[in-house]
Amino acid sequence: MATLSKTLNLRPFVVVGDSNGRVGLGVKCAKEVATAIRGAIILAKLSIVPVRRGYWGNKNGQPHTVPSLVPAPWGSEIVAARVPQKVLPSAGIDDVFTSSRGSTKVE
């Protein structure tokens, strides 16, 4: 009788940034930990994009969800959920409040 074993695939999510307004995100799936992390770092470095700061558009129409970063007083750090607290410092953003207006439900 053959025994069946499940193979575990690891999927790390990696964030890289230069703390000066550029950040990259990468995800890689592999059976070995080191291979998955190394591949995710490579993909994150290839997908670096600039993070826009400030106001860059006009308010035409009615958007469904409006995420926003509100400047905070000096020394208050990042007031946000766990994931934005890890991503925003790699983009060089500190002392900020986060908020969202509208529907954020995911279906």
Short mmCIF file of N, CA and C in Angstrom, two decimals:
data_model
loop_
_atom_site.label_atom_id
_atom_site.label_comp_id
_atom_site.label_asym_id
_atom_site.label_seq_id
_atom_site.Cartn_x
_atom_site.Cartn_y
_atom_site.Cartn_z
N MET A 1 0.83 -1.17 0.00
CA MET A 1 0.00 0.00 0.00
C MET A 1 0.89 1.24 0.00
N ALA A 2 0.60 2.16 -0.85
CA ALA A 2 1.41 3.37 -0.97
C ALA A 2 0.94 4.40 0.05
N THR A 3 1.90 5.09 0.64
CA THR A 3 1.55 6.16 1.57
C THR A 3 1.56 7.49 0.82
N LEU A 4 0.58 8.27 1.08
CA LEU A 4 0.48 9.58 0.45
C LEU A 4 0.95 10.65 1.43
N SER A 5 1.77 11.54 0.95
CA SER A 5 2.23 12.63 1.81
C SER A 5 1.97 13.96 1.10
N LYS A 6 1.55 14.92 1.87
CA LYS A 6 1.32 16.25 1.31
C LYS A 6 2.64 17.01 1.24
N THR A 7 2.86 17.68 0.14
CA THR A 7 4.05 18.51 0.03
C THR A 7 3.67 19.93 0.43
N LEU A 8 4.49 20.53 1.25
CA LEU A 8 4.23 21.87 1.75
C LEU A 8 4.89 22.89 0.84
N ASN A 9 4.12 23.79 0.30
CA ASN A 9 4.66 24.88 -0.51
C ASN A 9 4.60 26.17 0.31
N LEU A 10 5.72 26.86 0.35
CA LEU A 10 5.81 28.11 1.09
C LEU A 10 5.62 29.27 0.12
N ARG A 11 4.87 30.28 0.56
CA ARG A 11 4.63 31.45 -0.28
C ARG A 11 4.94 32.73 0.49
N PRO A 12 6.20 33.18 0.46
CA PRO A 12 6.55 34.41 1.19
C PRO A 12 6.14 35.66 0.41
N PHE A 13 5.79 36.70 1.14
CA PHE A 13 5.44 38.01 0.59
C PHE A 13 6.53 38.97 1.05
N VAL A 14 7.30 39.52 0.11
CA VAL A 14 8.48 40.32 0.44
C VAL A 14 8.26 41.76 0.00
N VAL A 15 8.66 42.71 0.87
CA VAL A 15 8.59 44.14 0.57
C VAL A 15 10.01 44.69 0.60
N VAL A 16 10.42 45.36 -0.49
CA VAL A 16 11.72 46.03 -0.52
C VAL A 16 11.49 47.50 -0.83
N GLY A 17 12.34 48.35 -0.29
CA GLY A 17 12.21 49.78 -0.54
C GLY A 17 13.50 50.49 -0.21
N ASP A 18 13.64 51.72 -0.73
CA ASP A 18 14.85 52.49 -0.49
C ASP A 18 14.63 53.60 0.54
N SER A 19 13.49 53.64 1.19
CA SER A 19 13.13 54.66 2.18
C SER A 19 13.17 56.06 1.60
N ASN A 20 13.02 56.17 0.28
CA ASN A 20 13.05 57.47 -0.37
C ASN A 20 11.94 57.58 -1.42
N GLY A 21 10.83 56.86 -1.22
CA GLY A 21 9.71 57.01 -2.12
C GLY A 21 9.55 55.92 -3.16
N ARG A 22 10.32 54.83 -3.07
CA ARG A 22 10.16 53.72 -4.00
C ARG A 22 10.02 52.42 -3.21
N VAL A 23 9.07 51.57 -3.63
CA VAL A 23 8.81 50.32 -2.94
C VAL A 23 8.46 49.24 -3.96
N GLY A 24 8.81 47.99 -3.65
CA GLY A 24 8.50 46.86 -4.52
C GLY A 24 7.95 45.71 -3.71
N LEU A 25 7.00 44.98 -4.28
CA LEU A 25 6.37 43.84 -3.62
C LEU A 25 6.60 42.60 -4.46
N GLY A 26 6.88 41.46 -3.81
CA GLY A 26 7.12 40.22 -4.53
C GLY A 26 6.58 39.02 -3.79
N VAL A 27 6.01 38.06 -4.55
CA VAL A 27 5.49 36.81 -3.99
C VAL A 27 6.03 35.66 -4.83
N LYS A 28 6.51 34.61 -4.17
CA LYS A 28 7.04 33.45 -4.88
C LYS A 28 6.62 32.20 -4.13
N CYS A 29 6.26 31.15 -4.84
CA CYS A 29 5.85 29.89 -4.25
C CYS A 29 6.90 28.84 -4.58
N ALA A 30 7.39 28.12 -3.56
CA ALA A 30 8.39 27.06 -3.77
C ALA A 30 8.31 26.08 -2.61
N LYS A 31 8.92 24.91 -2.80
CA LYS A 31 8.90 23.89 -1.76
C LYS A 31 9.94 24.14 -0.68
N GLU A 32 11.04 24.79 -1.02
CA GLU A 32 12.09 25.08 -0.05
C GLU A 32 12.01 26.54 0.39
N VAL A 33 12.33 26.77 1.66
CA VAL A 33 12.20 28.10 2.24
C VAL A 33 13.16 29.09 1.58
N ALA A 34 14.43 28.72 1.48
CA ALA A 34 15.43 29.64 0.94
C ALA A 34 15.15 29.99 -0.52
N THR A 35 14.71 29.01 -1.29
CA THR A 35 14.40 29.25 -2.70
C THR A 35 13.22 30.20 -2.84
N ALA A 36 12.20 30.01 -2.01
CA ALA A 36 11.01 30.87 -2.08
C ALA A 36 11.35 32.31 -1.70
N ILE A 37 12.12 32.49 -0.63
CA ILE A 37 12.46 33.84 -0.19
C ILE A 37 13.36 34.53 -1.21
N ARG A 38 14.34 33.81 -1.74
CA ARG A 38 15.25 34.39 -2.73
C ARG A 38 14.49 34.81 -3.99
N GLY A 39 13.56 33.96 -4.45
CA GLY A 39 12.76 34.30 -5.62
C GLY A 39 11.84 35.48 -5.38
N ALA A 40 11.27 35.57 -4.16
CA ALA A 40 10.39 36.69 -3.84
C ALA A 40 11.16 38.00 -3.78
N ILE A 41 12.40 37.96 -3.28
CA ILE A 41 13.23 39.17 -3.24
C ILE A 41 13.55 39.63 -4.65
N ILE A 42 13.87 38.70 -5.54
CA ILE A 42 14.17 39.07 -6.94
C ILE A 42 12.95 39.69 -7.60
N LEU A 43 11.77 39.09 -7.40
CA LEU A 43 10.55 39.64 -8.00
C LEU A 43 10.20 41.00 -7.41
N ALA A 44 10.47 41.20 -6.11
CA ALA A 44 10.19 42.50 -5.49
C ALA A 44 11.11 43.58 -6.04
N LYS A 45 12.38 43.23 -6.27
CA LYS A 45 13.31 44.21 -6.83
C LYS A 45 12.97 44.56 -8.27
N LEU A 46 12.38 43.62 -9.00
CA LEU A 46 11.99 43.89 -10.39
C LEU A 46 10.70 44.70 -10.49
N SER A 47 9.92 44.76 -9.41
CA SER A 47 8.63 45.45 -9.47
C SER A 47 8.62 46.73 -8.64
N ILE A 48 9.75 47.40 -8.52
CA ILE A 48 9.81 48.64 -7.74
C ILE A 48 9.07 49.76 -8.48
N VAL A 49 8.19 50.45 -7.75
CA VAL A 49 7.42 51.56 -8.31
C VAL A 49 7.53 52.76 -7.39
N PRO A 50 7.38 53.98 -7.92
CA PRO A 50 7.41 55.17 -7.05
C PRO A 50 6.12 55.31 -6.27
N VAL A 51 6.23 55.78 -5.04
CA VAL A 51 5.07 56.05 -4.19
C VAL A 51 4.79 57.53 -4.27
N ARG A 52 3.58 57.88 -4.72
CA ARG A 52 3.23 59.29 -4.86
C ARG A 52 2.82 59.85 -3.51
N ARG A 53 3.34 61.01 -3.21
CA ARG A 53 3.00 61.68 -1.96
C ARG A 53 2.25 62.96 -2.28
N GLY A 54 1.25 63.27 -1.48
CA GLY A 54 0.50 64.50 -1.72
C GLY A 54 -0.72 64.25 -2.59
N TYR A 55 -1.28 65.32 -3.10
CA TYR A 55 -2.50 65.28 -3.89
C TYR A 55 -2.15 65.31 -5.37
N TRP A 56 -2.64 64.37 -6.16
CA TRP A 56 -2.24 64.29 -7.56
C TRP A 56 -3.41 64.17 -8.53
N GLY A 57 -4.60 64.53 -8.12
CA GLY A 57 -5.72 64.42 -9.05
C GLY A 57 -6.86 65.33 -8.65
N ASN A 58 -7.92 65.27 -9.44
CA ASN A 58 -9.10 66.05 -9.10
C ASN A 58 -10.23 65.09 -8.77
N LYS A 59 -11.25 65.60 -8.11
CA LYS A 59 -12.34 64.75 -7.65
C LYS A 59 -13.49 64.79 -8.64
N ASN A 60 -13.40 63.99 -9.68
CA ASN A 60 -14.48 63.88 -10.66
C ASN A 60 -15.19 62.56 -10.43
N GLY A 61 -16.49 62.58 -10.32
CA GLY A 61 -17.25 61.35 -10.13
C GLY A 61 -17.28 60.92 -8.66
N GLN A 62 -17.86 59.76 -8.43
CA GLN A 62 -18.02 59.24 -7.09
C GLN A 62 -17.23 57.93 -6.96
N PRO A 63 -16.04 57.94 -6.36
CA PRO A 63 -15.27 56.70 -6.23
C PRO A 63 -15.89 55.77 -5.18
N HIS A 64 -15.64 54.46 -5.31
CA HIS A 64 -16.19 53.49 -4.37
C HIS A 64 -15.42 53.49 -3.05
N THR A 65 -14.10 53.49 -3.13
CA THR A 65 -13.26 53.48 -1.93
C THR A 65 -12.16 54.51 -2.08
N VAL A 66 -11.93 55.30 -1.06
CA VAL A 66 -10.89 56.32 -1.11
C VAL A 66 -9.92 56.08 0.06
N PRO A 67 -8.79 55.36 -0.17
CA PRO A 67 -7.80 55.25 0.89
C PRO A 67 -6.98 56.52 0.95
N SER A 68 -6.59 56.94 2.13
CA SER A 68 -5.83 58.17 2.23
C SER A 68 -4.81 58.08 3.36
N LEU A 69 -3.72 58.82 3.18
CA LEU A 69 -2.70 58.97 4.20
C LEU A 69 -2.75 60.40 4.69
N VAL A 70 -3.05 60.58 5.97
CA VAL A 70 -3.20 61.90 6.56
C VAL A 70 -1.93 62.23 7.34
N PRO A 71 -1.28 63.36 7.07
CA PRO A 71 -0.08 63.71 7.84
C PRO A 71 -0.39 63.80 9.34
N ALA A 72 0.52 63.27 10.14
CA ALA A 72 0.34 63.26 11.59
C ALA A 72 1.39 64.15 12.24
N PRO A 73 1.19 64.53 13.50
CA PRO A 73 2.20 65.32 14.20
C PRO A 73 3.52 64.58 14.30
N TRP A 74 4.60 65.34 14.39
CA TRP A 74 5.93 64.75 14.47
C TRP A 74 6.03 63.84 15.69
N GLY A 75 6.57 62.64 15.50
CA GLY A 75 6.77 61.70 16.60
C GLY A 75 5.63 60.76 16.86
N SER A 76 4.54 60.86 16.13
CA SER A 76 3.41 59.97 16.38
C SER A 76 3.53 58.65 15.63
N GLU A 77 4.55 58.50 14.79
CA GLU A 77 4.81 57.27 14.03
C GLU A 77 3.65 56.95 13.08
N ILE A 78 3.56 55.71 12.62
CA ILE A 78 2.52 55.30 11.67
C ILE A 78 1.36 54.69 12.45
N VAL A 79 0.18 55.30 12.33
CA VAL A 79 -1.02 54.80 12.98
C VAL A 79 -1.84 54.11 11.91
N ALA A 80 -1.71 52.77 11.84
CA ALA A 80 -2.37 52.00 10.79
C ALA A 80 -2.47 50.55 11.23
N ALA A 81 -3.01 49.72 10.36
CA ALA A 81 -3.06 48.28 10.60
C ALA A 81 -1.66 47.69 10.49
N ARG A 82 -1.54 46.38 10.74
CA ARG A 82 -0.22 45.76 10.77
C ARG A 82 0.51 45.79 9.44
N VAL A 83 -0.17 45.50 8.35
CA VAL A 83 0.50 45.44 7.05
C VAL A 83 0.98 46.82 6.59
N PRO A 84 0.15 47.88 6.63
CA PRO A 84 0.68 49.20 6.27
C PRO A 84 1.81 49.68 7.18
N GLN A 85 1.82 49.25 8.44
CA GLN A 85 2.91 49.63 9.34
C GLN A 85 4.23 49.05 8.88
N LYS A 86 4.20 47.94 8.15
CA LYS A 86 5.44 47.32 7.66
C LYS A 86 5.82 47.84 6.28
N VAL A 87 4.84 48.21 5.46
CA VAL A 87 5.12 48.64 4.08
C VAL A 87 5.52 50.11 4.02
N LEU A 88 4.85 50.98 4.76
CA LEU A 88 5.10 52.42 4.66
C LEU A 88 6.51 52.85 5.05
N PRO A 89 7.16 52.28 6.09
CA PRO A 89 8.54 52.70 6.37
C PRO A 89 9.52 52.36 5.25
N SER A 90 9.28 51.27 4.52
CA SER A 90 10.18 50.94 3.42
C SER A 90 10.02 51.92 2.26
N ALA A 91 8.90 52.65 2.21
CA ALA A 91 8.71 53.68 1.20
C ALA A 91 9.18 55.04 1.68
N GLY A 92 9.63 55.14 2.92
CA GLY A 92 10.12 56.40 3.45
C GLY A 92 9.04 57.28 4.04
N ILE A 93 7.91 56.72 4.37
CA ILE A 93 6.80 57.49 4.93
C ILE A 93 6.71 57.19 6.42
N ASP A 94 6.76 58.25 7.24
CA ASP A 94 6.58 58.09 8.68
C ASP A 94 5.73 59.24 9.19
N ASP A 95 5.24 59.11 10.42
CA ASP A 95 4.34 60.10 11.03
C ASP A 95 3.11 60.33 10.15
N VAL A 96 2.24 59.31 10.07
CA VAL A 96 1.07 59.38 9.21
C VAL A 96 -0.08 58.60 9.85
N PHE A 97 -1.31 59.09 9.62
CA PHE A 97 -2.53 58.36 9.96
C PHE A 97 -3.09 57.78 8.67
N THR A 98 -3.70 56.60 8.74
CA THR A 98 -4.35 56.04 7.55
C THR A 98 -5.85 56.01 7.77
N SER A 99 -6.60 56.21 6.70
CA SER A 99 -8.05 56.13 6.78
C SER A 99 -8.59 55.69 5.43
N SER A 100 -9.83 55.22 5.44
CA SER A 100 -10.47 54.79 4.21
C SER A 100 -11.94 55.15 4.28
N ARG A 101 -12.46 55.75 3.21
CA ARG A 101 -13.87 56.08 3.13
C ARG A 101 -14.50 55.23 2.05
N GLY A 102 -15.70 54.77 2.28
CA GLY A 102 -16.40 54.00 1.26
C GLY A 102 -16.45 52.53 1.60
N SER A 103 -16.75 51.73 0.61
CA SER A 103 -16.90 50.29 0.79
C SER A 103 -15.55 49.60 0.66
N THR A 104 -15.14 48.88 1.69
CA THR A 104 -13.88 48.15 1.64
C THR A 104 -14.10 46.64 1.73
N LYS A 105 -15.35 46.20 1.62
CA LYS A 105 -15.67 44.78 1.72
C LYS A 105 -15.16 44.04 0.49
N VAL A 106 -14.49 42.92 0.71
CA VAL A 106 -13.96 42.11 -0.39
C VAL A 106 -14.83 40.88 -0.55
N GLU A 107 -15.29 40.62 -1.77
CA GLU A 107 -16.13 39.45 -2.00
C GLU A 107 -15.47 38.51 -2.95
#
